[in-house]
Each structure stands twice: as C-alpha cells, then as structure tokens.
Coordinates of C-alpha atoms and ligand atoms in Angstrom, one line a residue:
M1 CA -2.6 -24.5 62.8
P2 CA -6.4 -25.3 61.3
M3 CA -4.9 -28.6 59.0
A4 CA -6.7 -31.1 57.6
Q5 CA -6.5 -33.7 54.8
R6 CA -8.5 -34.7 51.6
P7 CA -8.0 -38.2 51.3
P8 CA -8.0 -39.3 47.6
S9 CA -11.1 -39.0 45.4
S10 CA -12.2 -42.6 44.3
C11 CA -12.3 -40.6 41.0
S12 CA -8.5 -41.2 41.5
A13 CA -9.0 -45.1 41.3
R14 CA -10.3 -45.2 37.6
P15 CA -8.7 -47.2 35.1
R16 CA -6.8 -45.5 32.5
S17 CA -5.9 -47.3 29.1
P18 CA -2.2 -46.4 27.5
G19 CA -4.3 -44.6 24.4
T20 CA -5.5 -42.1 27.0
A21 CA -2.0 -40.3 27.1
V22 CA -2.1 -39.2 23.0
W23 CA -4.7 -37.2 23.4
F24 CA -4.9 -36.1 27.4
L25 CA -1.8 -33.9 27.2
P26 CA -3.1 -31.5 24.4
A27 CA -6.5 -31.6 25.7
A28 CA -5.3 -30.7 29.4
A29 CA -3.2 -28.1 28.1
L30 CA -7.0 -27.1 26.3
L31 CA -8.8 -27.2 29.4
L32 CA -5.9 -25.5 31.3
V33 CA -6.7 -22.5 29.2
V34 CA -10.2 -22.4 29.2
L35 CA -10.7 -23.6 32.7
L36 CA -7.3 -21.4 34.1
R37 CA -6.6 -18.1 32.3
W38 CA -9.9 -16.2 32.6
P39 CA -10.2 -13.9 31.1
P40 CA -8.0 -15.3 28.3
M41 CA -5.1 -13.0 28.6
G42 CA -4.2 -10.3 25.7
S43 CA -7.8 -10.8 25.1
Y44 CA -9.3 -7.3 26.3
P45 CA -7.3 -3.8 27.5
P46 CA -6.0 -4.5 30.6
V47 CA -8.3 -2.9 33.3
P48 CA -6.1 0.4 34.5
P49 CA -3.6 0.2 37.0
R50 CA -4.5 0.9 40.5
G51 CA -5.0 4.1 41.2
S52 CA -7.2 5.1 38.5
G53 CA -10.1 4.6 39.9
S54 CA -11.4 2.4 43.2
V55 CA -11.5 -1.5 42.8
P56 CA -15.3 -1.8 42.8
A57 CA -15.3 0.3 40.2
R58 CA -12.4 -2.4 38.0
R59 CA -13.7 -4.8 39.0
A60 CA -17.4 -3.9 37.6
E61 CA -15.5 -3.3 34.7
L62 CA -14.1 -6.5 34.4
Y63 CA -17.3 -8.2 34.7
S64 CA -19.4 -5.8 32.2
K65 CA -16.4 -6.9 29.6
M66 CA -16.8 -10.9 30.5
A67 CA -20.6 -10.8 30.0
R68 CA -20.4 -9.4 26.6
D69 CA -17.4 -12.6 25.8
L70 CA -20.9 -14.9 24.7
D71 CA -21.7 -12.0 22.4
E72 CA -18.7 -11.3 20.7
R73 CA -16.8 -14.9 20.1
G74 CA -20.3 -16.6 20.1
A75 CA -20.9 -20.2 22.3
A76 CA -17.1 -21.8 20.9
F77 CA -17.6 -24.7 22.9
L78 CA -20.5 -26.0 20.9
R79 CA -17.7 -26.0 17.9
G80 CA -14.7 -27.7 19.6
G81 CA -14.7 -29.8 16.7
E82 CA -14.3 -27.4 14.2
T83 CA -10.9 -25.5 15.8
S84 CA -7.9 -26.8 14.6
Q85 CA -7.4 -28.3 17.9
S86 CA -9.9 -30.4 17.3
L87 CA -10.5 -30.9 21.3
T88 CA -13.1 -30.2 23.0
L89 CA -13.9 -30.4 26.7
T90 CA -16.0 -33.1 26.5
D91 CA -13.1 -35.3 25.4
L92 CA -12.0 -34.7 29.2
F93 CA -14.9 -36.5 30.5
D94 CA -16.7 -40.4 30.8
T95 CA -20.3 -40.8 30.9
G96 CA -20.5 -43.0 34.2
D97 CA -22.6 -46.1 34.8
D98 CA -25.7 -43.5 36.2
G99 CA -25.0 -41.5 33.3
A100 CA -23.4 -38.9 34.4
V101 CA -20.6 -36.9 33.6
V102 CA -16.6 -38.5 35.5
P103 CA -13.5 -36.7 35.0
R104 CA -10.9 -38.3 33.8
L105 CA -8.5 -37.7 36.2
K106 CA -4.2 -37.0 35.3
A107 CA -1.1 -36.6 37.5
A108 CA 0.1 -32.9 37.9
D109 CA 3.1 -32.8 37.8
P110 CA 5.2 -31.5 39.8
P111 CA 1.3 -30.9 41.5
V112 CA 0.3 -26.9 41.6
R113 CA 0.1 -25.0 44.5
A114 CA -3.1 -23.1 45.0
N115 CA -4.2 -20.1 47.3
V116 CA -8.3 -19.8 47.1
L117 CA -10.5 -18.1 49.2
H118 CA -13.3 -20.9 50.2
L119 CA -17.0 -21.2 50.1
D120 CA -18.6 -22.8 52.4
P121 CA -21.1 -25.5 51.2
E122 CA -23.5 -23.7 53.4
F123 CA -23.7 -21.1 50.6
A124 CA -22.5 -23.0 48.0
T125 CA -25.2 -25.6 47.8
V126 CA -28.3 -22.6 47.5
I127 CA -25.9 -22.1 44.5
S128 CA -26.1 -25.5 43.0
K129 CA -29.2 -25.7 43.5
A130 CA -30.3 -22.6 41.2
V131 CA -27.9 -23.7 38.6
K132 CA -29.1 -27.2 38.6
E133 CA -32.9 -26.0 38.1
V134 CA -31.8 -24.4 34.9
F135 CA -29.9 -26.2 33.3
L136 CA -30.3 -29.8 33.7
P137 CA -33.4 -29.9 32.2
Y138 CA -31.4 -28.8 28.6
F139 CA -27.9 -30.5 29.7
D140 CA -28.4 -33.8 31.4
Q141 CA -25.7 -36.0 30.1
V142 CA -23.1 -33.1 28.9
I143 CA -22.6 -30.7 32.1
W144 CA -20.6 -30.9 34.6
F145 CA -20.9 -29.3 38.2
Q146 CA -18.4 -28.0 40.2
N147 CA -19.1 -30.1 43.7
T148 CA -20.2 -28.1 46.7
S149 CA -17.8 -28.7 48.6
M150 CA -15.3 -27.4 46.5
Y151 CA -16.4 -23.7 45.6
H152 CA -13.3 -21.6 45.3
F153 CA -11.8 -17.9 44.5
S154 CA -9.2 -18.5 42.9
M155 CA -6.4 -16.1 44.8
F156 CA -3.1 -16.8 44.1
H157 CA -0.6 -19.3 43.0
A158 CA 2.7 -20.7 44.8
S159 CA 3.1 -22.8 41.4
H160 CA 1.3 -23.4 38.6
H161 CA 1.1 -25.3 35.3
L162 CA 2.7 -22.2 33.0
E163 CA 5.5 -22.1 35.2
P164 CA 6.2 -24.8 37.8
I165 CA 7.8 -23.8 40.8
V166 CA 9.3 -27.0 42.4
A167 CA 9.5 -27.6 46.0
T168 CA 10.4 -29.5 48.1
D169 CA 7.8 -31.2 51.4
D170 CA 10.0 -28.8 53.6
E171 CA 9.6 -25.7 51.5
I172 CA 5.7 -26.0 51.1
E173 CA 5.7 -25.8 54.7
A174 CA 7.2 -22.8 54.9
E175 CA 5.1 -21.3 52.0
V176 CA 2.3 -22.9 54.1
E177 CA 3.2 -21.3 57.6
A178 CA 3.7 -18.0 55.6
T179 CA 0.7 -18.3 53.9
E180 CA -0.9 -18.6 57.3
R181 CA 0.9 -15.9 58.3
V182 CA -0.8 -13.6 55.8
T183 CA -4.5 -15.6 56.5
K184 CA -3.9 -14.2 60.4
T185 CA -4.5 -10.6 58.8
V186 CA -6.6 -10.6 56.2
C187 CA -10.5 -9.9 57.9
P188 CA -13.3 -12.7 56.9
L189 CA -15.1 -11.2 53.4
K190 CA -18.3 -10.2 52.6
V191 CA -19.5 -10.9 49.3
V192 CA -22.2 -10.9 46.7
L193 CA -22.7 -11.8 43.7
D194 CA -23.2 -9.1 41.1
R195 CA -24.0 -11.4 38.3
V196 CA -23.2 -15.1 36.5
V197 CA -22.2 -15.2 33.5
L198 CA -21.4 -17.7 30.9
T199 CA -18.4 -17.4 29.0
S200 CA -17.9 -18.3 24.7
T201 CA -16.0 -21.7 26.0
G202 CA -18.8 -23.0 27.9
V203 CA -17.7 -22.1 32.3
L204 CA -20.8 -20.6 33.8
L205 CA -19.1 -18.2 36.1
G206 CA -19.7 -16.5 39.6
L207 CA -19.0 -13.0 39.4
W208 CA -18.7 -11.1 42.9
Q209 CA -18.1 -7.8 45.0
V210 CA -17.0 -7.2 47.9
E211 CA -19.0 -5.5 50.9
S212 CA -16.4 -5.8 53.4
G213 CA -13.1 -7.6 54.5
T214 CA -10.4 -7.6 53.2
D215 CA -10.0 -6.9 49.5
P216 CA -9.1 -9.8 46.9
A217 CA -6.6 -7.4 45.6
E218 CA -4.8 -6.2 48.9
I219 CA -5.4 -10.4 49.8
R220 CA -2.9 -10.9 46.6
S221 CA -0.6 -8.3 47.2
R222 CA 0.1 -9.8 50.5
L223 CA 0.5 -13.7 49.6
R224 CA 2.9 -12.0 46.8
E225 CA 5.2 -10.5 49.1
A226 CA 4.9 -13.9 51.5
L227 CA 5.1 -15.9 48.8
P228 CA 8.9 -14.4 46.5
R229 CA 9.0 -17.7 44.7
A230 CA 6.0 -17.5 43.2
P231 CA 5.4 -17.4 39.5
Q232 CA 5.8 -13.6 38.3
K233 CA 2.7 -14.1 35.9
Q234 CA -0.3 -14.9 37.7
L235 CA -3.6 -16.3 36.0
Y236 CA -5.6 -13.7 37.0
D237 CA -6.9 -10.2 37.0
P238 CA -6.3 -8.3 41.0
V239 CA -9.4 -7.2 41.2
L240 CA -11.6 -10.2 40.1
L241 CA -13.3 -12.4 42.1
H242 CA -14.9 -15.1 40.6
T243 CA -16.6 -18.8 41.6
S244 CA -17.2 -21.7 38.6
F245 CA -20.2 -23.0 39.0
A246 CA -20.4 -25.3 35.9
R247 CA -19.2 -26.2 32.7
I248 CA -21.1 -27.6 29.7
L249 CA -19.7 -30.1 27.4
G250 CA -21.8 -30.3 24.7
H251 CA -25.3 -29.5 22.9
P252 CA -28.4 -28.8 24.6
K253 CA -31.8 -30.8 24.0
L254 CA -33.7 -28.8 22.6
P255 CA -37.6 -29.6 21.0
E256 CA -37.4 -30.3 17.6
E257 CA -38.8 -26.8 16.5
Q258 CA -36.1 -25.6 18.2
S259 CA -33.4 -27.7 16.6
A260 CA -33.1 -25.7 13.5
P261 CA -30.3 -24.7 12.0
S262 CA -31.6 -21.1 11.9
F263 CA -31.8 -21.2 16.0
D264 CA -29.8 -18.7 17.9
H265 CA -28.0 -20.5 20.7
V266 CA -26.8 -17.1 22.1
K267 CA -29.9 -16.1 23.1
F268 CA -31.1 -19.4 24.1
F269 CA -27.7 -19.6 26.9
H270 CA -28.8 -15.7 27.6
G271 CA -31.9 -16.9 28.6
L272 CA -30.1 -19.3 30.6
V273 CA -28.0 -17.0 32.5
A274 CA -30.9 -14.8 32.6
R275 CA -33.1 -17.3 34.8
V276 CA -29.6 -18.4 37.3
N277 CA -29.3 -14.4 37.5
E278 CA -32.7 -13.4 38.7
K279 CA -32.6 -16.3 40.9
I280 CA -29.4 -15.8 42.8
H281 CA -28.0 -12.3 41.8
G282 CA -27.5 -10.4 45.0
F283 CA -26.7 -13.6 47.2
Q284 CA -24.6 -13.0 50.0
A285 CA -21.9 -14.7 51.6
T286 CA -19.4 -14.4 54.3
V287 CA -15.9 -16.3 53.3
S288 CA -13.8 -17.4 56.1
E289 CA -11.5 -19.6 55.0
L290 CA -8.2 -19.9 52.6
W291 CA -7.1 -23.0 51.2
Y292 CA -3.7 -23.6 50.5
V293 CA -4.2 -26.5 48.0
E294 CA -1.5 -28.7 46.5
E295 CA -3.2 -30.0 43.6
Y296 CA -2.1 -33.6 42.3
D297 CA -4.3 -34.1 39.8
V298 CA -4.5 -31.9 36.8
L299 CA -7.7 -29.4 37.5
A300 CA -7.9 -31.6 41.1
L301 CA -10.0 -28.3 42.7
A302 CA -12.9 -28.4 39.7
L303 CA -12.7 -31.7 38.5
N304 CA -12.7 -33.9 41.9
G305 CA -9.4 -34.5 41.5
K306 CA -6.3 -35.8 44.0
M307 CA -5.2 -33.4 46.5
K308 CA -4.3 -31.7 50.0
V309 CA -5.7 -28.8 51.7
R310 CA -5.0 -27.3 54.5
R311 CA -7.9 -24.7 55.3
L312 CA -6.4 -21.4 57.0
H313 CA -9.1 -19.5 59.1
L314 CA -9.3 -16.0 58.1
G315 CA -7.7 -14.3 61.6
C316 CA -8.4 -10.4 61.6
N317 CA -5.4 -9.1 63.9
H318 CA -4.7 -6.1 63.0
Q319 CA -1.6 -6.4 60.9
G320 CA -1.2 -9.8 63.3
N321 CA 3.1 -9.4 62.5
E322 CA 4.5 -10.4 65.4
N323 CA 5.1 -13.4 65.5
S324 CA 6.1 -12.8 61.5
Ligands
LIG401 C1 -17.3 -33.7 46.8 O1 -16.1 -33.3 47.4 C2 -16.2 -33.9 48.4 C3 -14.8 -33.6 49.1 O2 -13.3 -33.3 48.7 C4 -16.1 -35.6 48.4 O3 -16.2 -36.5 49.5 C5 -16.8 -35.8 47.4 O4 -17.3 -37.0 47.3 C6 -17.2 -35.0 46.0 N1 -18.6 -35.7 45.7 C7 -18.6 -35.9 44.6 C8 -20.3 -35.7 43.7 O5 -17.6 -36.4 43.7

C-alpha cells in the first residue's frame, strides 16, 4: 500500500498565548464556513439532480453561479470588521519575522478525516506562479498562498467539523483500506481549468472540468458506499471540482489616486482575476492520487498544519472488486 506519513509542520510548534482561545474559536468557526463550506449551503438553488442534465453541464452551471458571487455580495472580506461577528480572516494569521503571513494553528478535536484528490506540484507550481505574479504586487503582506505541495480537490469527508464521527485507530485503518479498494477502481483524471474565480469571502478558487477519467461525482458516490459511517451531509456539491489557490486577508496596496472612497474594489478584483484567467485558463493537468488525510489541526491542508497523509494511487482496475 502506498503510504506516506508527513512530519508535523514546523508551524505547529508556534507558541500560543492563553488569550488566543478567546477569539480563536469563533474565528475558526468563521474560517471553516468561509473556506470549507463552499458554496455556502442554501445560498443558491441546488444544481438539478442527477439525470436532468449532463454532469459537465451541471458543473458549468454551478461555476457560473460561483463566478457571480463577488458581484452579488461584493468584497465581503474587506468589510470583515463591520459584520456582527467582528472577525476577519486576518484574525487567523500572524505576521512572521520576514513580514509574510503565517497561520495560527489550532488542534482539530477530533481530527478531520478528508479524502482529497491531489494535484501534483508539477502542475501546482505553474498555477501558483501565475497567481503570485498577478496578486503579490497588491497584497504583499495580506495574502495567503496555498502550499504547492498541498494543492487538492476535496472529495468526501469521513468526518468533518460539522458532524464529527469519532473513530478508533482500527476503525481509521479500516476506512483507509476501504478507501484504497475504491481508489483501485478509479481511473486517473485529465482535468482542465475551466475558470478562476474570487469569492466574496476572498478565496481565489480554480474550478475544473473533467476531460477523462472517473468523474468526481462517481468517485464521491463510491466513497459514500465504502464509508457508510461518513456524515450524511457532505460539504460540497457532488459535481464540484475545485482547488483553493490563495486567500486574500486584507486591502490591496494601491497608488494614492486609487484609494479614494469612490474606488470600485469589485471592478479592481475582477481585473486581477481576469489577468489570472488569461494566464492559466485552459491549463491541463493529470490527477493520479487520492489522499486520505487525517487533519490534526483545523484546516491543516489549507494552512500547513499537522496531518497524516495516506497517498493512494488511482489504479483504474476494471471495477477491481476481486478483493473487496
Ligand atoms: C509545504 O508543504 C510541505 C509538505 O508538507 C512542507 O515540507 C513545506 O514546509 C511547506 N511549505 C511551507 C512554506 O510551509
């Protein structure tokens, strides 16, 4: 079995002050909503159920809705302080000695167990370079870039923060084995970057279409069958295939003349996103691994937290049910 264990990241050794907990829990809850529950549940009419349109068409429809989010809600991440929660994503990050943002990590109890498709760094670095070229000049200290070793497409949770399913070590190993039996039947995917969007919460997302391989909707359905204890309510629309590229944590640095109150931030952000799209729209990648990840820190995959990763190769065996 292809297995790899990742050492705890050095970030996890960061000292935490006792006062941290006071703001951390509500802030973490907000971040979870912002980062994980995409699209926010109930905010859009559901994509038509299976059978009433092809999966690519349903995916395209979902992506169009997601692309409209910034226009419909505005740049909510710039108004964080005005909400009743009075919390912004910036509360979850510190500034390191070198001036870059570093996440404040918080143990996830119980750990989240996530199945994600992994995007090889060979592809992720191309995307990251394009995103940085466009965004870094404006958001130097207030943007968090996804680690290129950890680009992923969330598929299915065996346990998540909204419905934790506690499991013993043995039960976790059984889940890994069940997941591996699924991955043996799943064929590697050729995916193409349909578009890049910026959400009203400041997350820069890549939205992908599938050219060949086992469709994510089908992968999720096989994982559901293999992991019967998993939360009934999953976090994502079954057809969604997305990766997070970056999270904007504050206001852009702009020349004087653009910092007038009348400055149209949404238009400005659309301009940046359009430039990223010009660079990487249509980018093709191959996905050949599914990772079963135990996240010991809240949002470990997103924030370089502590986690244990089992890398499972997509085997593409014909239904491969001999050993199930
Ligand atoms: C990115 O992730 C890799 C693998 O976990 C880790 O070794 C590396 O330190 C991370 N990079 C940063 C900047 O944290």
